[in-house]
CSV table of C-alpha atoms in Angstrom, one decimal:
chain,number,residue,atom,x,y,z
A,1,UNK,CA,3.5,-41.1,9.1
A,2,UNK,CA,2.4,-40.1,12.0
A,3,UNK,CA,5.7,-39.1,13.5
A,4,UNK,CA,5.7,-36.8,11.4
A,5,UNK,CA,2.5,-35.5,11.2
A,6,UNK,CA,3.1,-35.0,15.1
A,7,UNK,CA,6.0,-32.9,14.5
A,8,UNK,CA,4.2,-30.9,12.5
A,9,UNK,CA,1.2,-30.7,15.2
A,10,UNK,CA,3.2,-29.8,18.0
A,11,UNK,CA,5.3,-27.3,15.3
A,12,UNK,CA,2.3,-25.9,15.1
A,13,UNK,CA,1.1,-25.6,18.2
A,14,UNK,CA,4.4,-24.2,19.2
A,15,UNK,CA,3.4,-21.8,15.9
A,16,UNK,CA,0.0,-21.2,17.2
A,17,UNK,CA,1.8,-20.3,21.3
A,18,UNK,CA,3.7,-18.5,20.1
A,19,UNK,CA,1.7,-16.2,18.0
A,20,UNK,CA,-1.0,-15.8,21.2
A,21,UNK,CA,1.6,-14.8,23.4
A,22,UNK,CA,2.9,-12.2,20.6
A,23,UNK,CA,-0.5,-11.0,20.3
A,24,UNK,CA,-1.9,-10.9,24.3
A,25,UNK,CA,2.0,-9.1,25.0
A,26,UNK,CA,1.3,-6.7,22.6
A,27,UNK,CA,-2.0,-6.1,21.4
A,28,UNK,CA,-2.9,-3.2,23.8
A,29,UNK,CA,0.2,-1.1,23.6
A,30,UNK,CA,0.4,-1.9,20.1
A,31,UNK,CA,-3.6,-0.4,19.4
A,32,UNK,CA,-2.5,2.8,21.6
A,33,UNK,CA,0.3,3.2,19.6
A,34,UNK,CA,-2.5,3.5,17.2
A,35,UNK,CA,-4.9,5.0,18.4
A,36,UNK,CA,-3.5,7.9,19.8
A,37,UNK,CA,-2.3,8.2,16.1
A,38,UNK,CA,-5.2,7.8,14.4
A,39,UNK,CA,-7.4,9.1,16.9
A,40,UNK,CA,-10.0,6.7,16.3
A,41,UNK,CA,-10.5,4.0,18.4
A,42,UNK,CA,-12.3,1.9,15.3
A,43,UNK,CA,-9.5,2.8,12.8
A,44,UNK,CA,-7.0,1.9,15.0
A,45,UNK,CA,-8.9,-1.3,16.0
A,46,UNK,CA,-8.6,-2.3,12.5
A,47,UNK,CA,-5.1,-1.6,11.6
A,48,UNK,CA,-4.2,-3.4,14.7
A,49,UNK,CA,-5.7,-6.0,13.7
A,50,UNK,CA,-4.2,-6.2,10.1
A,51,UNK,CA,-0.3,-5.4,11.7
A,52,UNK,CA,-1.2,-8.9,13.5
A,53,UNK,CA,-2.4,-11.0,10.2
A,54,UNK,CA,0.2,-10.1,8.5
A,55,UNK,CA,2.3,-10.8,11.4
A,56,UNK,CA,0.8,-14.1,11.3
A,57,UNK,CA,1.4,-14.6,7.6
A,58,UNK,CA,5.2,-14.6,8.3
A,59,UNK,CA,7.1,-17.9,7.2
A,60,UNK,CA,8.9,-18.5,11.3
A,61,UNK,CA,7.2,-15.6,13.4
A,62,UNK,CA,10.6,-17.5,15.9
A,63,UNK,CA,12.5,-15.5,14.2
A,64,UNK,CA,11.4,-12.2,15.8
A,65,UNK,CA,13.3,-10.6,17.5
A,66,UNK,CA,12.2,-7.3,18.4
A,67,UNK,CA,8.6,-7.6,18.4
A,68,UNK,CA,7.7,-3.7,19.0
A,69,UNK,CA,9.6,-2.2,16.4
A,70,UNK,CA,8.3,-5.5,13.7
A,71,UNK,CA,5.1,-4.8,14.4
A,72,UNK,CA,5.8,-0.2,14.4
A,73,UNK,CA,7.0,-0.8,11.3
A,74,UNK,CA,3.9,-2.4,9.4
A,75,UNK,CA,1.5,-0.6,11.5
A,76,UNK,CA,3.1,2.5,9.3
A,77,UNK,CA,3.8,0.8,5.6
A,78,UNK,CA,-0.2,0.5,6.7
A,79,UNK,CA,-1.2,3.9,8.1
A,80,UNK,CA,0.5,5.2,5.0
A,81,UNK,CA,-0.5,2.9,2.2
A,82,UNK,CA,-4.1,4.0,3.5
A,83,UNK,CA,-3.8,8.1,3.4
A,84,UNK,CA,-2.8,7.1,-0.2
A,85,UNK,CA,-5.7,5.4,-1.2
A,86,UNK,CA,-7.2,8.0,0.5
A,87,UNK,CA,-5.9,11.0,-0.6
A,88,UNK,CA,-6.0,8.9,-4.5
A,89,UNK,CA,-10.0,8.9,-3.9
A,90,UNK,CA,-10.0,12.2,-2.9
A,91,UNK,CA,-8.1,13.6,-5.6
A,92,UNK,CA,-10.3,10.9,-7.8
A,93,UNK,CA,-13.7,12.9,-6.5
A,94,UNK,CA,-12.3,16.4,-6.2
A,95,UNK,CA,-11.6,16.0,-10.0
A,96,UNK,CA,-15.2,14.9,-11.2
A,97,UNK,CA,-16.9,16.9,-9.0
A,98,UNK,CA,-15.3,19.1,-11.7
A,99,UNK,CA,-17.3,17.2,-14.5
A,100,UNK,CA,-20.8,18.0,-15.6
A,101,UNK,CA,-23.3,16.1,-13.9
A,102,UNK,CA,-24.6,14.6,-16.8
A,103,UNK,CA,-20.9,13.1,-17.6
A,104,UNK,CA,-21.1,11.5,-13.7
A,105,UNK,CA,-19.8,7.7,-13.3
A,106,UNK,CA,-22.1,5.6,-11.3
A,107,UNK,CA,-21.3,4.4,-8.1
A,108,UNK,CA,-19.9,1.1,-9.2
A,109,UNK,CA,-18.1,2.8,-12.3
A,110,UNK,CA,-16.6,5.4,-9.6
A,111,UNK,CA,-15.5,1.6,-7.4
A,112,UNK,CA,-13.9,0.7,-9.9
A,113,UNK,CA,-11.4,4.2,-11.5
A,114,UNK,CA,-10.8,4.6,-7.4
A,115,UNK,CA,-9.2,0.5,-7.9
A,116,UNK,CA,-7.9,1.1,-10.8
A,117,UNK,CA,-5.8,4.4,-9.4
A,118,UNK,CA,-5.0,2.4,-5.7
A,119,UNK,CA,-3.6,-0.6,-8.4
A,120,UNK,CA,-1.6,2.1,-10.8
A,121,UNK,CA,-0.1,3.5,-7.6
A,122,UNK,CA,0.9,0.6,-5.9
A,123,UNK,CA,2.4,-0.8,-9.3
A,124,UNK,CA,4.2,2.5,-10.2
A,125,UNK,CA,4.8,2.5,-6.2
A,126,UNK,CA,8.9,2.4,-6.0
A,127,UNK,CA,9.9,5.4,-9.3
A,128,UNK,CA,10.6,8.2,-8.5
A,129,UNK,CA,8.5,11.6,-8.2
A,130,UNK,CA,9.0,12.2,-11.6
A,131,UNK,CA,9.3,9.2,-13.6
A,132,UNK,CA,5.6,8.4,-11.9
A,133,UNK,CA,5.2,12.3,-13.9
A,134,UNK,CA,6.7,12.1,-16.4
A,135,UNK,CA,4.9,7.7,-17.3
A,136,UNK,CA,1.5,9.5,-15.6
A,137,UNK,CA,1.5,12.4,-18.3
A,138,UNK,CA,2.8,10.4,-21.7
A,139,UNK,CA,0.0,7.4,-20.8
A,140,UNK,CA,-2.8,9.7,-19.5
A,141,UNK,CA,-2.2,12.9,-21.1
A,142,UNK,CA,-1.1,11.9,-24.0
A,143,UNK,CA,1.8,14.7,-23.5
A,144,UNK,CA,4.8,14.1,-26.5
A,145,UNK,CA,8.6,13.5,-24.5
A,146,UNK,CA,9.1,17.3,-25.6
A,147,UNK,CA,6.2,19.0,-23.2
A,148,UNK,CA,6.7,16.4,-20.2
A,149,UNK,CA,10.5,17.4,-20.6
A,150,UNK,CA,9.8,20.9,-20.5
A,151,UNK,CA,7.2,20.4,-17.8
A,152,UNK,CA,10.0,19.0,-15.3
A,153,UNK,CA,13.2,20.4,-16.2
A,154,UNK,CA,14.8,17.5,-17.4
A,155,UNK,CA,15.9,16.7,-21.0
A,156,UNK,CA,13.5,14.0,-23.6
A,157,UNK,CA,15.9,11.2,-23.8
A,158,UNK,CA,15.5,11.0,-19.4
A,159,UNK,CA,11.6,11.5,-20.1
A,160,UNK,CA,12.2,7.9,-22.7
A,161,UNK,CA,13.9,6.4,-19.5
A,162,UNK,CA,11.4,7.2,-17.4
A,163,UNK,CA,8.8,6.0,-19.6
A,164,UNK,CA,10.2,2.9,-19.6
A,165,UNK,CA,10.7,2.5,-16.4
A,166,UNK,CA,6.8,3.0,-16.0
A,167,UNK,CA,6.1,0.5,-18.7
A,168,UNK,CA,8.4,-2.0,-16.5
A,169,UNK,CA,6.8,-1.4,-13.7
A,170,UNK,CA,2.9,-1.7,-14.6
A,171,UNK,CA,4.4,-5.0,-16.5
A,172,UNK,CA,6.4,-6.7,-13.9
A,173,UNK,CA,4.1,-9.6,-11.9
A,174,UNK,CA,4.1,-8.8,-8.5
A,175,UNK,CA,2.2,-11.2,-5.3
């Protein structure tokens, strides 16, 4: 048992050392790139931190051959995800502004709605734009398949396929 725990300690120490070196060698470079891309040092610092948090979560960081390529890929995905969240929130708030004031939800209800929209967007992420639109028209707007087909320029059976894909995406178990 003692040998097993010492091996674990050695591999844990090697992992920590590798991650420490990776952070030391590349954090400044990544932060500079993100600051140039985002234009805001605080956003760049947050994004760099989240990028390295995802690297720490990797099962075996010893397999990283091109650290800057990996860091760039992770950071780009995080940037795009943050932009999508921001765009969803902005669209929701713009739609909300068009409603009469007496129907305005509370701040808590607004936050919950934004969270729900972000989750729906995450679930439908792998669908084509037409499949997403067909699913949302069907589920949110209550449009018929024939109306959706005219709107999207596809057949009604194709709309049915899109809606089924959307439903499958919503009910898939995701980590």
